[in-house]
Short mmCIF file of C-alpha atoms and ligand atoms in Angstrom, two decimals:
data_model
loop_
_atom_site.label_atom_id
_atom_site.label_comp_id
_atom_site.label_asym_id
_atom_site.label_seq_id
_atom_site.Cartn_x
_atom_site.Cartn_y
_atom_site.Cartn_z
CA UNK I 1 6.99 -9.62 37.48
CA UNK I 2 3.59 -8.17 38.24
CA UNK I 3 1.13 -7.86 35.95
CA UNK I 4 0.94 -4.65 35.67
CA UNK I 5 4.68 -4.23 35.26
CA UNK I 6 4.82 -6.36 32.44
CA UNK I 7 1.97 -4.18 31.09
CA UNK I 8 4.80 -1.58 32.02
CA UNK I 9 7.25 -3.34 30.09
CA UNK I 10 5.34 -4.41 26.50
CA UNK I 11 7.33 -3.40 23.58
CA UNK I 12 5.35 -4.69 20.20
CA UNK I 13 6.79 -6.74 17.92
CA UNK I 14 7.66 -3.97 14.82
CA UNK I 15 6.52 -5.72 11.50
CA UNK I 16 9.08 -4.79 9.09
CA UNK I 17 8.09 -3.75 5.79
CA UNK I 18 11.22 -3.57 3.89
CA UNK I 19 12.37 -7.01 4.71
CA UNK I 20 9.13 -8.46 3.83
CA UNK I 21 9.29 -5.98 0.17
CA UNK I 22 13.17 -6.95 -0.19
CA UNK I 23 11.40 -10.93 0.00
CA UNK I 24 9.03 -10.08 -2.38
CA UNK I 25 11.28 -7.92 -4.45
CA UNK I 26 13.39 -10.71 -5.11
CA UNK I 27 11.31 -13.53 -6.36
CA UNK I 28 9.77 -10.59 -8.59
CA UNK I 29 13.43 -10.60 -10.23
CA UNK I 30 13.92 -14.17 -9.76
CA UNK I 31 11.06 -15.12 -11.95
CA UNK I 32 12.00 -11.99 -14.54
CA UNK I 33 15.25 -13.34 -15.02
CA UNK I 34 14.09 -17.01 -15.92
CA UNK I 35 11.38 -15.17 -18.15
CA UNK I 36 14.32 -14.17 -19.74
CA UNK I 37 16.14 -16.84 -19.72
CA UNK I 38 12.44 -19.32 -21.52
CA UNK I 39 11.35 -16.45 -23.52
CA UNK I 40 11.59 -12.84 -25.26
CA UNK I 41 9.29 -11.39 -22.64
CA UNK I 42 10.81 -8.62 -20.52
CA UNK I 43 7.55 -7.26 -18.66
CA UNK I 44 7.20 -3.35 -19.34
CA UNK I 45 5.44 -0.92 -17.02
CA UNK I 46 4.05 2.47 -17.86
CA UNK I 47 3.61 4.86 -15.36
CA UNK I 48 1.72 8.61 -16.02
CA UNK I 49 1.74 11.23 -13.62
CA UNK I 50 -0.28 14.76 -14.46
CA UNK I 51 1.25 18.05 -13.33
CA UNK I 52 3.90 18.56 -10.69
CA UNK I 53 2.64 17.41 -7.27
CA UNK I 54 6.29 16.80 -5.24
CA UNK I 55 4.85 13.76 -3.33
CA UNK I 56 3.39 12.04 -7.02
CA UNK I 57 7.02 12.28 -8.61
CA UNK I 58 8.58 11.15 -5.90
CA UNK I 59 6.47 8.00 -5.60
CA UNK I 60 6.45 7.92 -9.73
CA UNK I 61 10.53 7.87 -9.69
CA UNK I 62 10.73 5.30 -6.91
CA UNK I 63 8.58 2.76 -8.91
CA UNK I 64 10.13 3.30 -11.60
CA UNK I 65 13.70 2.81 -10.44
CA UNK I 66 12.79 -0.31 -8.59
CA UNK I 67 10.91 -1.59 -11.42
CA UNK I 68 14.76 -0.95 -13.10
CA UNK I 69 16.20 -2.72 -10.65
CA UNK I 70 14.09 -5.91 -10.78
CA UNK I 71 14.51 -6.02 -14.49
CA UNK I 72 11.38 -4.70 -16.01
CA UNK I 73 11.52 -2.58 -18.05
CA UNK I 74 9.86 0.70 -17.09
CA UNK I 75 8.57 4.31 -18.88
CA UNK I 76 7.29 7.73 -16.94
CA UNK I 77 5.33 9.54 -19.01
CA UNK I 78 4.96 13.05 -17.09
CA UNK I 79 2.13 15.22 -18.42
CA UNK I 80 1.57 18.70 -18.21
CA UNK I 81 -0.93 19.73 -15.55
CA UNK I 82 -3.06 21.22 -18.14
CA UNK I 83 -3.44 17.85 -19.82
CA UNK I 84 -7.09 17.43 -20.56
CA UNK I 85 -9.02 14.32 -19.74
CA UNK I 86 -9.64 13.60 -23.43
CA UNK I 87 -5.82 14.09 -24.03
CA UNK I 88 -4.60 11.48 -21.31
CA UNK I 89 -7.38 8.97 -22.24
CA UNK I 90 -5.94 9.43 -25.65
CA UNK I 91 -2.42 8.47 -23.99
CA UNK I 92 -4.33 5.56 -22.33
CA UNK I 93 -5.26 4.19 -25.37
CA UNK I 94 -2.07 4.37 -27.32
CA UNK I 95 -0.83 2.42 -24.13
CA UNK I 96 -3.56 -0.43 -23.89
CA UNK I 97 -2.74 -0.98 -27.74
CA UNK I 98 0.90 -1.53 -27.46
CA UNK I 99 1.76 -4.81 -27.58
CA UNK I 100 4.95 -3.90 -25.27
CA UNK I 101 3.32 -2.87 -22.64
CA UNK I 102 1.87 -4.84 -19.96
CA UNK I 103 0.99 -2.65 -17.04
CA UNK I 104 -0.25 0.77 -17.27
CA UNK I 105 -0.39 3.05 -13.90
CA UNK I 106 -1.96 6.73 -13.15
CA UNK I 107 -0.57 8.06 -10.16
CA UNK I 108 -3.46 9.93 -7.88
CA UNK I 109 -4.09 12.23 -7.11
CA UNK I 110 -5.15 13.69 -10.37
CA UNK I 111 -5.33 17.65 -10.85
CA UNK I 112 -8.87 18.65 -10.55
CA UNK I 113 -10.03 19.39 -13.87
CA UNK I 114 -9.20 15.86 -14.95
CA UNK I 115 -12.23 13.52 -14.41
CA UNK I 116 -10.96 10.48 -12.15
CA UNK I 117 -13.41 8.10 -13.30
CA UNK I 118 -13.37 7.97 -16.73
CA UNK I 119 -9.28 7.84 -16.62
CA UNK I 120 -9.33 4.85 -13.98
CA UNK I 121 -11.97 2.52 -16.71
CA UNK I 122 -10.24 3.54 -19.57
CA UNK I 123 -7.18 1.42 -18.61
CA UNK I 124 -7.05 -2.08 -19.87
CA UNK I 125 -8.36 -4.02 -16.87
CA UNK I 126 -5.14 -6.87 -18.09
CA UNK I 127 -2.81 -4.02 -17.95
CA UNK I 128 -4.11 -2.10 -14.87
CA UNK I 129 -1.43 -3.36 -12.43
CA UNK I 130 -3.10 -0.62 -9.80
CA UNK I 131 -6.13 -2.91 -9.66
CA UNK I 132 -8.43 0.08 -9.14
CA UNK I 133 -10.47 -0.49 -12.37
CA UNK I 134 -14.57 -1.58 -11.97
CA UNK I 135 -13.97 -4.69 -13.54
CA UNK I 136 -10.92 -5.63 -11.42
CA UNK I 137 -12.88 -4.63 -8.19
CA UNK I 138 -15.75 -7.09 -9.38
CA UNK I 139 -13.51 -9.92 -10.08
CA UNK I 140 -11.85 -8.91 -6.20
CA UNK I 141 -15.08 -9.57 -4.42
CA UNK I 142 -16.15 -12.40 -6.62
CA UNK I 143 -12.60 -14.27 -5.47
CA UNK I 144 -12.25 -14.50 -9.30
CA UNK I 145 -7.96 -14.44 -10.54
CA UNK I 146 -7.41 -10.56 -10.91
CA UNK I 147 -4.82 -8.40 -10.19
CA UNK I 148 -5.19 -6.87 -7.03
CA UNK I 149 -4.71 -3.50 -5.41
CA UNK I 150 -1.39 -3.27 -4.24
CA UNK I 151 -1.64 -1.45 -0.58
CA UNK I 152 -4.28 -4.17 0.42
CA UNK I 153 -2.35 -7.32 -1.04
CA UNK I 154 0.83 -5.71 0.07
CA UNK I 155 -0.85 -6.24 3.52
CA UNK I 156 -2.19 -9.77 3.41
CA UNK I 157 1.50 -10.30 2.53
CA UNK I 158 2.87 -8.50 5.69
CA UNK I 159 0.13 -10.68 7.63
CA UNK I 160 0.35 -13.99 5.85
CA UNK I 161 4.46 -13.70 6.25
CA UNK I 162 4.43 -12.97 9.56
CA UNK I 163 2.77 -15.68 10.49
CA UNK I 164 0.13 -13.89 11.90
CA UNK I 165 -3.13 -16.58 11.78
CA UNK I 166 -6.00 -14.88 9.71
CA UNK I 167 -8.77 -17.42 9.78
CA UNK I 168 -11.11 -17.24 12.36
CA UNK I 169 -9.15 -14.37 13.70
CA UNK I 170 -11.47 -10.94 14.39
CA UNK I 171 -10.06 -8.18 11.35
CA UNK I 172 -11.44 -4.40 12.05
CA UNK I 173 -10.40 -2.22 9.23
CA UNK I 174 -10.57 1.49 9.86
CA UNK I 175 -11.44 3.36 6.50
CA UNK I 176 -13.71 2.67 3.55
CA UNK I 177 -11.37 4.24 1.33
CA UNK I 178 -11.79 2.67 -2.24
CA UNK I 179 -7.70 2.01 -2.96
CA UNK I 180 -7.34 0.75 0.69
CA UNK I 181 -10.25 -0.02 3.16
CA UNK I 182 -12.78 -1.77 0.96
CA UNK I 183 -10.43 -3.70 -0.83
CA UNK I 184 -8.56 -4.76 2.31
CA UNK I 185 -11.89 -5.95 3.57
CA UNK I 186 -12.41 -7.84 0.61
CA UNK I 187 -8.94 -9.61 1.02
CA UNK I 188 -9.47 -10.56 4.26
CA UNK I 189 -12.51 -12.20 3.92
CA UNK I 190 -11.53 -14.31 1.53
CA UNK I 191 -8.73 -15.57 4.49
CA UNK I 192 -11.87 -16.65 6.85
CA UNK I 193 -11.65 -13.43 8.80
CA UNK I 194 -14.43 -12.32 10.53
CA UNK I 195 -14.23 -8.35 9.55
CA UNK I 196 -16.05 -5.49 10.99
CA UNK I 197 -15.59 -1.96 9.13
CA UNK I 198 -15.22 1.48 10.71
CA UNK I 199 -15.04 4.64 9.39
CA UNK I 200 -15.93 8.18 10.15
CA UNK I 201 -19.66 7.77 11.31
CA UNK I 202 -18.91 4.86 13.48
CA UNK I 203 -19.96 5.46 16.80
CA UNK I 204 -17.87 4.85 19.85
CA UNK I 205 -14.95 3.30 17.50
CA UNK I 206 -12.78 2.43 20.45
CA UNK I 207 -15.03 -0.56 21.79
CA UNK I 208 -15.19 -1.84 18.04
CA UNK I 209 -11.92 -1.57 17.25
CA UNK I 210 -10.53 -2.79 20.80
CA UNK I 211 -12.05 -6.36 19.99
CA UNK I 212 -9.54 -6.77 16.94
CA UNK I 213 -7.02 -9.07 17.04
CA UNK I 214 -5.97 -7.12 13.68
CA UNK I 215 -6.45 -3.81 13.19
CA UNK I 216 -6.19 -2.13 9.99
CA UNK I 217 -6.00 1.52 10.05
CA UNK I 218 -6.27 4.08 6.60
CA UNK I 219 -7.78 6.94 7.52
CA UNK I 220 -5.77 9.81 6.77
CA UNK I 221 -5.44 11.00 10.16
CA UNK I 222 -2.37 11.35 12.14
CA UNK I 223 -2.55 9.24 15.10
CA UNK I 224 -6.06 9.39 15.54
CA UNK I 225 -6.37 5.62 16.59
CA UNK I 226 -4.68 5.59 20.40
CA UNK I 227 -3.69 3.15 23.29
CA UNK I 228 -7.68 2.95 24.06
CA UNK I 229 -8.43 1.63 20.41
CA UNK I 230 -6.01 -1.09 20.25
CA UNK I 231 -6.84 -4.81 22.06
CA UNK I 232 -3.78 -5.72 24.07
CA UNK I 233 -1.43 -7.79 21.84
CA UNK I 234 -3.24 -7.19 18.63
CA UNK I 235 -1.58 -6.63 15.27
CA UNK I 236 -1.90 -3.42 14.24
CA UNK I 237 -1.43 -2.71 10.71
CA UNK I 238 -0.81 1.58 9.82
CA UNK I 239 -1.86 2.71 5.85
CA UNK I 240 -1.34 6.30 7.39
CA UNK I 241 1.28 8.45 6.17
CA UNK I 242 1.18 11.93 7.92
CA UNK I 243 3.72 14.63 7.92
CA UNK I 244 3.84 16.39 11.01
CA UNK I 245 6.35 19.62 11.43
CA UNK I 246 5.91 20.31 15.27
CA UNK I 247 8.73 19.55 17.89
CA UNK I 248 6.37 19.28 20.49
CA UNK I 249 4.13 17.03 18.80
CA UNK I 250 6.90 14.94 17.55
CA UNK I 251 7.98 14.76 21.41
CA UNK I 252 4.29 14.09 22.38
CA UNK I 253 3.90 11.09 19.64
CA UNK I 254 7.13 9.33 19.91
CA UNK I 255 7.94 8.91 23.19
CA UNK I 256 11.91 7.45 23.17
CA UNK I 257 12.58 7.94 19.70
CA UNK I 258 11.14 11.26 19.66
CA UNK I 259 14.79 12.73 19.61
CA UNK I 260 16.07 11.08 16.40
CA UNK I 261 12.33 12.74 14.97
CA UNK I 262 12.87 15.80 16.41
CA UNK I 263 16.11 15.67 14.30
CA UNK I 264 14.31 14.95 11.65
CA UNK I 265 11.97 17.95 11.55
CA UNK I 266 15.32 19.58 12.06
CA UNK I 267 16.78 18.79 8.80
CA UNK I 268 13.97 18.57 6.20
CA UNK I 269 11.22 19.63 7.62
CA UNK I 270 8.84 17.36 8.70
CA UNK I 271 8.76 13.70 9.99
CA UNK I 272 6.09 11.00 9.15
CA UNK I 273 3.44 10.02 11.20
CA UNK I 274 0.80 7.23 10.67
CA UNK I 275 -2.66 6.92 11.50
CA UNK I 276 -2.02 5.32 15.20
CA UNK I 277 -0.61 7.03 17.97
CA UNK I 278 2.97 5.24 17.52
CA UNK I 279 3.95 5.38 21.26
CA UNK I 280 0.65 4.16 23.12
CA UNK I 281 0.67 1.75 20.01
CA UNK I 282 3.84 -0.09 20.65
CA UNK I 283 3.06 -0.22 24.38
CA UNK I 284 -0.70 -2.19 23.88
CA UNK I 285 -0.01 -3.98 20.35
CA UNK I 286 1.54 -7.13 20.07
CA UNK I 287 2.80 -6.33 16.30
CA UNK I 288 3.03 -3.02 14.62
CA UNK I 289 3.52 -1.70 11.63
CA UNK I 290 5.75 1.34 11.70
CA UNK I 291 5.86 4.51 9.56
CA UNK I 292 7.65 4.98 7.37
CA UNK I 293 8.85 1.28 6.53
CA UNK I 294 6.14 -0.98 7.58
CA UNK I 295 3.12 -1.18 4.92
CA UNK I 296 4.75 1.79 2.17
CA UNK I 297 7.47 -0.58 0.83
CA UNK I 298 5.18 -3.75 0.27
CA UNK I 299 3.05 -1.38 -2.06
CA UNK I 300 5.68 -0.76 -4.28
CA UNK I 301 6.75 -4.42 -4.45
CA UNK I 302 3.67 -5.65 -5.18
CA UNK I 303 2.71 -3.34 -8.01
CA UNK I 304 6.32 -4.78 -9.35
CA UNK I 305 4.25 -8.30 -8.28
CA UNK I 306 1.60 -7.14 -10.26
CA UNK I 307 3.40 -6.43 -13.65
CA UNK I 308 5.01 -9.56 -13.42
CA UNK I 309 1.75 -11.08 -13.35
CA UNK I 310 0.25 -9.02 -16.18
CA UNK I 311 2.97 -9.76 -18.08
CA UNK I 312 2.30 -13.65 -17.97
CA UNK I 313 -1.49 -13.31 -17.68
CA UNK I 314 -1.95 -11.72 -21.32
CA UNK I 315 0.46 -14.11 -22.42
CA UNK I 316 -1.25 -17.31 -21.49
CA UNK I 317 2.21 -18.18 -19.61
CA UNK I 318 1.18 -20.15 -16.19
CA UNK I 319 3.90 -19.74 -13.64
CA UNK I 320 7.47 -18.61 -14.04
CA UNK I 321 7.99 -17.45 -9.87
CA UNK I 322 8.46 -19.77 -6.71
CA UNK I 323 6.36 -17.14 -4.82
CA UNK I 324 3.63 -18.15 -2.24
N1 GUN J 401 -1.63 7.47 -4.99
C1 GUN J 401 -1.52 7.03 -3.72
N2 GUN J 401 -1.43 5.69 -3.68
C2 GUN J 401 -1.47 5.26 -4.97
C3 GUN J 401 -1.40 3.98 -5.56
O1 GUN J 401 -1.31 2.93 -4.92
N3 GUN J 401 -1.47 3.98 -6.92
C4 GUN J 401 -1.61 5.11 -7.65
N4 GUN J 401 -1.68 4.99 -8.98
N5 GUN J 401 -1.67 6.31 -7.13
C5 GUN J 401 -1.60 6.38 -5.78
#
């Protein structure tokens, strides 16, 4: 085969998300149930969601019905979008001071009247099982124990169990987003990366990014990052989660399986896009991430991860899981 047909010819490796979550997902339960089993503890999780943003209560339901489903237990508080910022810190600190609960979690967006930053650092940083608090984001880049954002560890996850080789390897993250980019930075640094950062002011991103061997790409836009960004037989890792409602652009992006999208858009609507141009992606990239299913499940089962670990952490209780 020539080169140029087997250029022709490259399919990428699809990293898949839910059987790395299922993985994770089970240990999670594994070490609940023998928590059970040595103890009283059954780890608790508190999730809050403000007003009535579709997207936020469907995310809000699905962590709490896996949560279920792992054996934690699990409470949604949903607030009224008029709730005032002194009324849900108020909720935050009944929360922090129950002895029940171990992990407390805002879902964001937050309407706009409600001020972000005081909500975020009024969680307990031992309970805040996001890992978006100051205090957990110091103890990040310090390499200090914490609990850790959940997108970006759900990633080193995907990477590490993959068996894709980290140290030495060249990381370029795309985003400086404070829940995803910068953390994700962080996290591969501390695996002997070398990591570059892009984001929107980088200049000619294409010859920075094309020298990854991983690419990391949250930035919000659909399929921005194309063929011409990628390094031939890099992993490419997509945060992005982009609805797109067009036939033609469905047909445009997808190449193959733009049928079974098309169908999609057919029946409810829309279909999901990520950040990177799925079609020129799988035909450069040695691995890829797809959307939906590659990094949106590992989220969720590492905020589960995280409770766990909350759980044990205030309790002075070393190690109940098998996990890596
Ligand atoms: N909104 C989008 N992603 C997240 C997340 O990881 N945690 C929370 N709390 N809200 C989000």
């Amino acid at each position: 085969m020539s080169s140029k047909q087997s250029f022709m010819k490259r399919r990428a490796e699809i990293l898949d998300g839910n059987r790395i979550a299922a993985e994770i997902k089970r240990e999670v339960k594994d070490a609940v149930t023998r928590l059970a089993e040595t103890s009283d503890v059954q780890p608790c999780l508190v999730a809050i969601r403000v007003g009535d943003d579709p997207a936020s209560s469907v995310y809000v339901r699905n962590k709490v019905r896996v949560s279920q489903e792992l054996g934690l237990k699990s409470e949604h508080l949903a607030l009224l979008d008029e709730t005032t910022t002194e009324e849900l810190l108020a909720t935050i600190e009944v929360l922090n001071g129950r002895e029940d609960v171990d992990g407390i979690l805002v879902q964001l967006p937050l309407p706009a009247h409600v001020d972000e930053r005081r909500v975020l650092e009024r969680v307990n940083p031992g309970k805040d099982v996001d890992g978006f608090h100051p205090v957990n984001i110091g103890r990040l880049i310090l390499n200090q124990p914490t609990l850790l954002p959940c997108t970006p560890a759900g990633i080193i996850e995907l990477l590490k169990r993959s068996n894709i080789p980290l140290s030495g390897a060249r990381a370029c993250v795309v985003g400086r987003s404070h829940i995803v980019g910068r953390p994700v930075v962080q996290l591969l640094l501390q695996e002997d990366a070398t990591v570059t950062v892009c984001h929107s002011r980088t200049s000619d991103l294409a010859s920075v990014t094309s020298q990854a061997d991983i690419l990391v790409v949250a930035i919000g836009r659909t399929a921005h990052i194309r063929g011409e960004h990628i390094k031939p037989g890099a992993t490419v890792v997509d945060v992005g989660m982009n609805k797109i409602t067009d036939e033609e652009e469905a047909r445009e992006l997808f190449g193959e399986a733009a049928e079974r999208r098309i169908n999609q858009i057919r029946e409810r609507g829309y279909t999901l896009v990520g950040d990177v141009h799925p079609s020129e992606a799988e035909s450069v990239a040695g691995r890829l991430t797809p959307v939906p299913g590659g990094v949106g499940p590992l989220t969720v089962a590492m905020l589960m991860r995280n409770t766990l670990q909350a759980a044990l952490m205030r309790r002075g209780i070393e190690e109940v899981s098998s996990e890596r």
